[in-house]
Short mmCIF file of C-alpha atoms in Angstrom, two decimals:
data_model
loop_
_atom_site.label_atom_id
_atom_site.label_comp_id
_atom_site.label_asym_id
_atom_site.label_seq_id
_atom_site.Cartn_x
_atom_site.Cartn_y
_atom_site.Cartn_z
CA UNK X 1 -59.43 29.49 -20.67
CA UNK X 2 -59.76 25.65 -21.35
CA UNK X 3 -63.26 24.12 -21.30
CA UNK X 4 -63.52 20.54 -20.02
CA UNK X 5 -62.72 18.70 -16.67
CA UNK X 6 -62.77 22.13 -14.56
CA UNK X 7 -62.30 21.95 -11.18
CA UNK X 8 -61.57 25.34 -10.06
CA UNK X 9 -62.15 28.09 -12.32
CA UNK X 10 -62.53 32.02 -11.80
CA UNK X 11 -64.54 34.93 -13.28
CA UNK X 12 -63.03 38.33 -12.89
CA UNK X 13 -61.40 37.55 -9.48
CA UNK X 14 -59.74 40.17 -7.47
CA UNK X 15 -57.34 39.31 -4.52
CA UNK X 16 -56.22 41.01 -1.67
CA UNK X 17 -57.00 42.08 1.83
CA UNK X 18 -60.20 44.01 3.54
CA UNK X 19 -59.96 47.53 4.11
CA UNK X 20 -58.87 47.83 8.09
CA UNK X 21 -60.69 50.87 9.69
CA UNK X 22 -63.43 52.97 7.95
CA UNK X 23 -60.98 55.36 6.49
CA UNK X 24 -58.72 52.79 4.68
CA UNK X 25 -59.58 51.34 0.95
CA UNK X 26 -58.65 47.36 0.47
CA UNK X 27 -55.34 45.99 -0.71
CA UNK X 28 -55.92 45.02 -3.74
CA UNK X 29 -52.91 42.24 -4.99
CA UNK X 30 -54.23 41.34 -8.37
CA UNK X 31 -57.30 41.57 -10.24
CA UNK X 32 -59.16 40.49 -13.27
CA UNK X 33 -58.01 36.72 -12.88
CA UNK X 34 -59.51 34.14 -15.39
CA UNK X 35 -57.99 30.84 -14.56
CA UNK X 36 -58.83 27.16 -14.65
CA UNK X 37 -57.47 24.34 -13.33
CA UNK X 38 -58.11 21.15 -15.00
CA UNK X 39 -57.94 17.28 -14.02
CA UNK X 40 -54.90 15.30 -14.85
CA UNK X 41 -53.01 18.62 -15.31
CA UNK X 42 -50.25 19.97 -12.73
CA UNK X 43 -50.23 24.05 -12.88
CA UNK X 44 -46.80 25.95 -11.57
CA UNK X 45 -47.92 29.55 -10.10
CA UNK X 46 -45.02 31.98 -10.82
CA UNK X 47 -44.14 35.59 -9.94
CA UNK X 48 -42.29 37.85 -8.26
CA UNK X 49 -42.13 37.70 -4.35
CA UNK X 50 -45.01 39.70 -3.06
CA UNK X 51 -46.98 38.95 -6.11
CA UNK X 52 -49.89 37.38 -4.63
CA UNK X 53 -49.09 33.65 -5.00
CA UNK X 54 -49.68 32.68 -1.35
CA UNK X 55 -52.82 34.82 -1.44
CA UNK X 56 -54.32 33.40 -4.68
CA UNK X 57 -53.84 29.64 -3.26
CA UNK X 58 -55.81 30.65 0.07
CA UNK X 59 -58.61 32.45 -2.19
CA UNK X 60 -58.97 29.33 -4.37
CA UNK X 61 -59.15 27.16 -1.22
CA UNK X 62 -61.78 29.42 0.42
CA UNK X 63 -59.44 30.70 3.17
CA UNK X 64 -59.38 33.90 2.04
CA UNK X 65 -62.46 35.86 0.78
CA UNK X 66 -62.53 37.34 -2.99
CA UNK X 67 -62.50 41.14 -3.17
CA UNK X 68 -64.39 40.86 -6.04
CA UNK X 69 -65.67 38.26 -8.88
CA UNK X 70 -66.24 34.42 -7.83
CA UNK X 71 -64.21 31.46 -7.22
CA UNK X 72 -66.32 28.06 -9.08
CA UNK X 73 -66.00 25.11 -7.72
CA UNK X 74 -66.99 22.48 -10.32
CA UNK X 75 -69.12 25.14 -11.81
CA UNK X 76 -70.79 26.46 -8.50
CA UNK X 77 -69.63 29.35 -6.59
CA UNK X 78 -67.59 28.42 -3.70
CA UNK X 79 -69.27 30.25 -1.35
CA UNK X 80 -72.40 28.15 -1.76
CA UNK X 81 -70.11 25.30 -0.37
CA UNK X 82 -69.87 24.66 3.66
CA UNK X 83 -66.55 24.13 4.99
CA UNK X 84 -66.59 20.48 5.05
CA UNK X 85 -67.90 19.99 1.72
CA UNK X 86 -64.77 22.31 0.40
CA UNK X 87 -62.54 19.82 2.29
CA UNK X 88 -64.08 17.23 0.80
CA UNK X 89 -63.15 18.47 -2.81
CA UNK X 90 -60.09 20.88 -2.30
CA UNK X 91 -56.68 19.76 -0.27
CA UNK X 92 -54.40 22.05 0.55
CA UNK X 93 -50.88 21.82 1.51
CA UNK X 94 -49.69 25.61 3.04
CA UNK X 95 -46.20 26.84 4.01
CA UNK X 96 -46.91 26.30 8.00
CA UNK X 97 -44.73 24.22 9.50
CA UNK X 98 -45.39 20.93 11.79
CA UNK X 99 -45.06 22.15 15.15
CA UNK X 100 -47.06 19.22 16.79
CA UNK X 101 -45.15 16.17 18.43
CA UNK X 102 -45.76 12.76 19.78
CA UNK X 103 -47.97 11.65 16.86
CA UNK X 104 -47.17 9.09 14.09
CA UNK X 105 -46.63 9.67 10.61
CA UNK X 106 -49.44 7.38 9.90
CA UNK X 107 -51.69 9.31 12.52
CA UNK X 108 -50.84 12.62 10.63
CA UNK X 109 -51.45 11.16 7.50
CA UNK X 110 -54.98 9.54 8.40
CA UNK X 111 -56.05 13.06 9.91
CA UNK X 112 -56.65 13.67 5.99
CA UNK X 113 -59.70 11.55 6.62
CA UNK X 114 -61.54 13.86 9.11
CA UNK X 115 -63.29 15.68 6.75
CA UNK X 116 -65.59 12.03 6.25
CA UNK X 117 -64.97 11.00 9.73
CA UNK X 118 -64.80 14.18 11.90
CA UNK X 119 -61.57 14.82 14.09
CA UNK X 120 -62.30 12.15 16.75
CA UNK X 121 -63.94 10.04 13.98
CA UNK X 122 -62.51 6.16 13.66
CA UNK X 123 -61.38 5.17 10.57
CA UNK X 124 -63.49 2.19 8.74
CA UNK X 125 -62.11 -0.12 5.89
CA UNK X 126 -62.66 2.44 3.18
CA UNK X 127 -60.68 5.26 5.06
CA UNK X 128 -57.91 2.81 6.14
CA UNK X 129 -57.62 1.56 2.18
CA UNK X 130 -57.50 5.47 1.32
CA UNK X 131 -54.56 5.99 4.15
CA UNK X 132 -52.51 3.24 2.63
CA UNK X 133 -53.09 4.23 -0.81
CA UNK X 134 -52.02 7.62 0.07
CA UNK X 135 -48.75 6.47 1.94
CA UNK X 136 -47.67 4.38 -0.92
CA UNK X 137 -48.46 6.79 -3.38
CA UNK X 138 -46.35 9.63 -1.66
CA UNK X 139 -43.41 7.02 -1.18
CA UNK X 140 -43.28 7.02 2.73
CA UNK X 141 -43.75 3.45 3.62
CA UNK X 142 -40.37 3.29 5.58
CA UNK X 143 -41.09 5.50 7.97
CA UNK X 144 -45.03 5.60 8.79
CA UNK X 145 -44.38 4.63 12.48
CA UNK X 146 -41.77 7.77 13.28
CA UNK X 147 -42.69 10.84 14.87
CA UNK X 148 -43.50 13.49 12.80
CA UNK X 149 -40.65 15.59 14.71
CA UNK X 150 -38.00 13.34 13.92
CA UNK X 151 -38.46 13.69 10.51
CA UNK X 152 -36.30 15.19 7.60
CA UNK X 153 -37.68 18.55 6.01
CA UNK X 154 -37.88 16.44 2.59
CA UNK X 155 -39.89 13.20 4.58
CA UNK X 156 -42.21 15.86 6.17
CA UNK X 157 -43.16 17.47 3.07
CA UNK X 158 -43.85 14.14 1.64
CA UNK X 159 -45.95 13.55 4.77
CA UNK X 160 -48.59 16.64 4.15
CA UNK X 161 -48.86 15.58 0.48
CA UNK X 162 -49.74 11.96 1.53
CA UNK X 163 -52.29 13.88 4.14
CA UNK X 164 -53.47 15.85 1.26
CA UNK X 165 -53.78 12.59 -1.02
CA UNK X 166 -55.89 11.06 1.97
CA UNK X 167 -58.33 13.84 2.05
CA UNK X 168 -59.34 12.35 -1.40
CA UNK X 169 -60.02 15.51 -3.34
CA UNK X 170 -60.44 16.20 -6.76
CA UNK X 171 -57.82 19.23 -6.54
CA UNK X 172 -54.78 19.62 -4.27
CA UNK X 173 -53.40 23.40 -3.84
CA UNK X 174 -49.77 23.73 -2.46
CA UNK X 175 -48.25 26.71 -1.63
CA UNK X 176 -44.25 26.55 -1.76
CA UNK X 177 -44.15 23.15 -1.13
CA UNK X 178 -40.21 22.62 -1.94
CA UNK X 179 -39.42 25.61 0.35
CA UNK X 180 -36.83 24.77 3.10
CA UNK X 181 -35.58 21.52 0.90
CA UNK X 182 -32.53 20.85 -0.88
CA UNK X 183 -32.14 20.20 -4.52
CA UNK X 184 -32.70 16.57 -4.64
CA UNK X 185 -35.42 16.85 -2.54
CA UNK X 186 -37.07 19.95 -4.40
CA UNK X 187 -36.71 17.93 -7.50
CA UNK X 188 -38.25 14.54 -6.10
CA UNK X 189 -41.24 16.34 -4.60
CA UNK X 190 -42.02 18.15 -8.33
CA UNK X 191 -41.60 14.67 -9.68
CA UNK X 192 -43.94 13.28 -7.26
CA UNK X 193 -46.85 15.92 -7.78
CA UNK X 194 -46.44 15.65 -11.73
CA UNK X 195 -46.99 11.95 -11.59
CA UNK X 196 -49.94 11.96 -9.10
CA UNK X 197 -51.22 14.68 -11.11
CA UNK X 198 -51.35 12.33 -14.72
CA UNK X 199 -51.78 8.91 -12.52
CA UNK X 200 -54.70 10.10 -10.49
CA UNK X 201 -56.30 12.73 -12.88
CA UNK X 202 -56.34 15.15 -9.85
CA UNK X 203 -55.92 18.57 -10.37
CA UNK X 204 -52.61 20.09 -8.78
CA UNK X 205 -51.66 23.69 -8.33
CA UNK X 206 -48.52 24.79 -6.75
CA UNK X 207 -46.71 27.87 -6.05
CA UNK X 208 -43.25 27.72 -6.14
CA UNK X 209 -39.88 29.96 -7.00
CA UNK X 210 -38.20 27.06 -8.69
CA UNK X 211 -38.50 28.39 -12.04
CA UNK X 212 -36.39 25.74 -13.91
CA UNK X 213 -38.39 22.78 -12.63
CA UNK X 214 -41.53 24.57 -13.33
CA UNK X 215 -40.82 25.08 -17.00
CA UNK X 216 -39.69 21.37 -16.81
CA UNK X 217 -42.58 19.73 -15.38
CA UNK X 218 -46.08 21.91 -15.46
CA UNK X 219 -48.37 21.43 -17.97
CA UNK X 220 -49.78 24.78 -17.82
CA UNK X 221 -48.04 28.07 -15.86
CA UNK X 222 -49.81 30.66 -14.21
CA UNK X 223 -48.00 33.85 -13.95
CA UNK X 224 -48.49 36.69 -11.73
CA UNK X 225 -46.96 40.03 -13.17
CA UNK X 226 -45.54 42.95 -10.97
CA UNK X 227 -48.97 44.70 -12.03
CA UNK X 228 -51.24 42.30 -10.62
CA UNK X 229 -52.19 40.40 -14.10
CA UNK X 230 -52.35 36.63 -14.13
CA UNK X 231 -50.95 35.12 -17.44
CA UNK X 232 -51.85 31.68 -18.72
CA UNK X 233 -50.16 29.16 -20.86
CA UNK X 234 -48.21 26.56 -21.93
CA UNK X 235 -44.47 26.70 -20.32
CA UNK X 236 -43.01 26.76 -23.97
CA UNK X 237 -45.28 29.40 -25.45
CA UNK X 238 -45.05 31.68 -22.60
CA UNK X 239 -41.49 31.56 -23.19
CA UNK X 240 -41.42 31.91 -27.01
CA UNK X 241 -43.48 34.71 -26.83
CA UNK X 242 -41.31 36.79 -24.29
CA UNK X 243 -44.05 36.74 -21.52
CA UNK X 244 -42.23 34.67 -19.00
CA UNK X 245 -38.90 36.68 -19.31
CA UNK X 246 -40.95 40.09 -19.14
CA UNK X 247 -42.54 38.37 -15.57
CA UNK X 248 -39.19 38.06 -14.17
CA UNK X 249 -37.33 40.79 -16.02
CA UNK X 250 -34.78 42.58 -13.57
CA UNK X 251 -31.51 43.99 -13.65
CA UNK X 252 -29.55 41.40 -12.34
CA UNK X 253 -30.26 38.76 -14.35
CA UNK X 254 -31.69 37.83 -17.86
CA UNK X 255 -33.62 34.99 -19.16
CA UNK X 256 -31.94 33.00 -21.92
CA UNK X 257 -34.80 31.44 -24.39
CA UNK X 258 -32.17 29.30 -26.00
CA UNK X 259 -31.42 27.45 -22.99
CA UNK X 260 -34.26 27.95 -20.68
CA UNK X 261 -32.06 29.32 -17.80
CA UNK X 262 -31.26 32.49 -16.38
CA UNK X 263 -27.78 34.09 -16.60
CA UNK X 264 -26.72 35.76 -13.33
CA UNK X 265 -23.81 38.12 -14.66
CA UNK X 266 -23.61 40.39 -17.25
CA UNK X 267 -21.17 40.26 -20.06
CA UNK X 268 -18.18 42.11 -19.15
CA UNK X 269 -15.58 40.24 -21.26
CA UNK X 270 -15.23 39.58 -25.02
CA UNK X 271 -17.65 37.46 -27.27
CA UNK X 272 -16.70 33.67 -27.48
CA UNK X 273 -17.67 31.48 -30.48
CA UNK X 274 -18.71 28.27 -28.74
CA UNK X 275 -19.17 24.81 -30.77
CA UNK X 276 -18.69 21.35 -30.24
CA UNK X 277 -20.72 18.32 -28.90
CA UNK X 278 -23.76 18.74 -26.58
CA UNK X 279 -22.78 17.90 -23.06
CA UNK X 280 -19.72 19.56 -22.72
CA UNK X 281 -20.73 22.76 -24.87
CA UNK X 282 -23.96 23.13 -22.25
CA UNK X 283 -21.67 22.93 -18.96
CA UNK X 284 -18.72 24.98 -20.89
CA UNK X 285 -21.38 27.68 -21.59
CA UNK X 286 -22.42 27.89 -18.15
CA UNK X 287 -18.63 28.31 -16.90
CA UNK X 288 -17.85 30.96 -19.81
CA UNK X 289 -21.29 33.19 -18.89
CA UNK X 290 -20.10 33.00 -15.20
CA UNK X 291 -16.95 34.21 -15.98
CA UNK X 292 -18.27 37.24 -17.94
CA UNK X 293 -18.02 36.38 -21.67
CA UNK X 294 -20.92 36.92 -24.29
CA UNK X 295 -21.34 33.20 -25.73
CA UNK X 296 -22.40 33.44 -29.33
CA UNK X 297 -23.62 30.71 -32.01
CA UNK X 298 -21.98 32.42 -34.95
CA UNK X 299 -18.21 32.59 -36.11
CA UNK X 300 -16.71 35.73 -37.00
CA UNK X 301 -15.41 36.40 -33.39
CA UNK X 302 -11.69 36.51 -32.35
CA UNK X 303 -11.67 33.60 -29.83
CA UNK X 304 -13.12 30.41 -30.47
CA UNK X 305 -13.88 27.75 -28.05
CA UNK X 306 -14.58 23.85 -29.11
CA UNK X 307 -16.01 21.31 -26.77
CA UNK X 308 -15.75 17.68 -27.71
CA UNK X 309 -16.34 14.31 -26.32
CA UNK X 310 -13.93 11.72 -25.90
CA UNK X 311 -13.45 8.26 -24.94
CA UNK X 312 -11.43 9.17 -21.65
CA UNK X 313 -13.72 12.18 -21.22
CA UNK X 314 -13.92 15.58 -22.37
CA UNK X 315 -11.39 18.12 -24.18
CA UNK X 316 -11.52 21.94 -24.90
CA UNK X 317 -9.62 23.64 -27.60
CA UNK X 318 -9.14 27.62 -27.49
CA UNK X 319 -8.30 29.35 -30.73
CA UNK X 320 -7.48 32.88 -31.42
CA UNK X 321 -6.33 34.65 -34.52
CA UNK X 322 -2.82 33.55 -33.71
CA UNK X 323 -2.59 30.46 -31.38
CA UNK X 324 -4.43 27.64 -30.23
CA UNK X 325 -4.52 26.04 -27.09
CA UNK X 326 -5.74 22.68 -25.69
CA UNK X 327 -7.38 22.17 -22.59
CA UNK X 328 -8.46 18.97 -20.49
CA UNK X 329 -11.05 20.57 -18.16
CA UNK X 330 -13.24 23.66 -17.51
CA UNK X 331 -10.99 24.87 -14.87
CA UNK X 332 -8.05 24.85 -17.10
CA UNK X 333 -9.88 26.19 -20.01
CA UNK X 334 -11.09 29.47 -17.76
CA UNK X 335 -7.14 29.82 -16.54
CA UNK X 336 -6.24 29.95 -20.12
CA UNK X 337 -8.64 32.54 -20.96
CA UNK X 338 -7.64 34.46 -18.17
CA UNK X 339 -4.01 34.57 -18.92
CA UNK X 340 -4.21 34.86 -22.67
#
């Protein structure tokens, strides 16, 4: 665990749910957790469904009590802080959807200042400056006067991030901030959070199911395994040493270290030697694997596909032991393979 500008850290933390009734034992979700959230870093928390991502987020934010161990905020035990003090140091964006109406985007973002003003406190000049900065940082200037119930899911999530920024904390914890969003909005939210972490030196932790995006955007990954252990590290190191793959190992898909992506289908057809230019080769590989072929990098197979770039676009050549065929699209390539 790194030593430096550590905002939130844990010591042998155990998370879960307390016992209910005299004869029941606590439900332990994960144990012996030793992690650190650094300023200026974006950390993605990943794990299978039910592994405890939301529980860990809520425990770090002080919303759930630990079953054991401790959460430290700036080196001090979290239970030594009052609710208002925590709110001035940690802001959270949870999965709860907005149900209130008759409130503008500006007013909702301004609620982020409540740890300093109280729920009914008026904003002073500094508060207004922080709110404006949060609005600009989240890129929501174009709809600050709209009712929050009239926003799209992507717009609403940006507003909640702006509210968290208006809270002016050193740590921002987000539970599934890309849930309910389409792909462009998921990419935009992750890109926004990465930029904010690096530009503002805040420590940003988000749980997500977006495995591909997390590998590309995170400075650090926290992986919760199925047996309740949390492993941390740089994304590339966790891929190369097999940790990432082992956490998400399932019978229905495989993780390909060479491409950083998941394959959903096991090979059912013959091997194909694929070669050629980078862009068409990448997309051809995906199509071949979806079709059930095992794509290999070495020659010596009975079937070879060459994907090349031209001024007009792309072209493919299928070569077998006896014949060769030229194709002008991946659709034509797949059709040729099925027929030949």
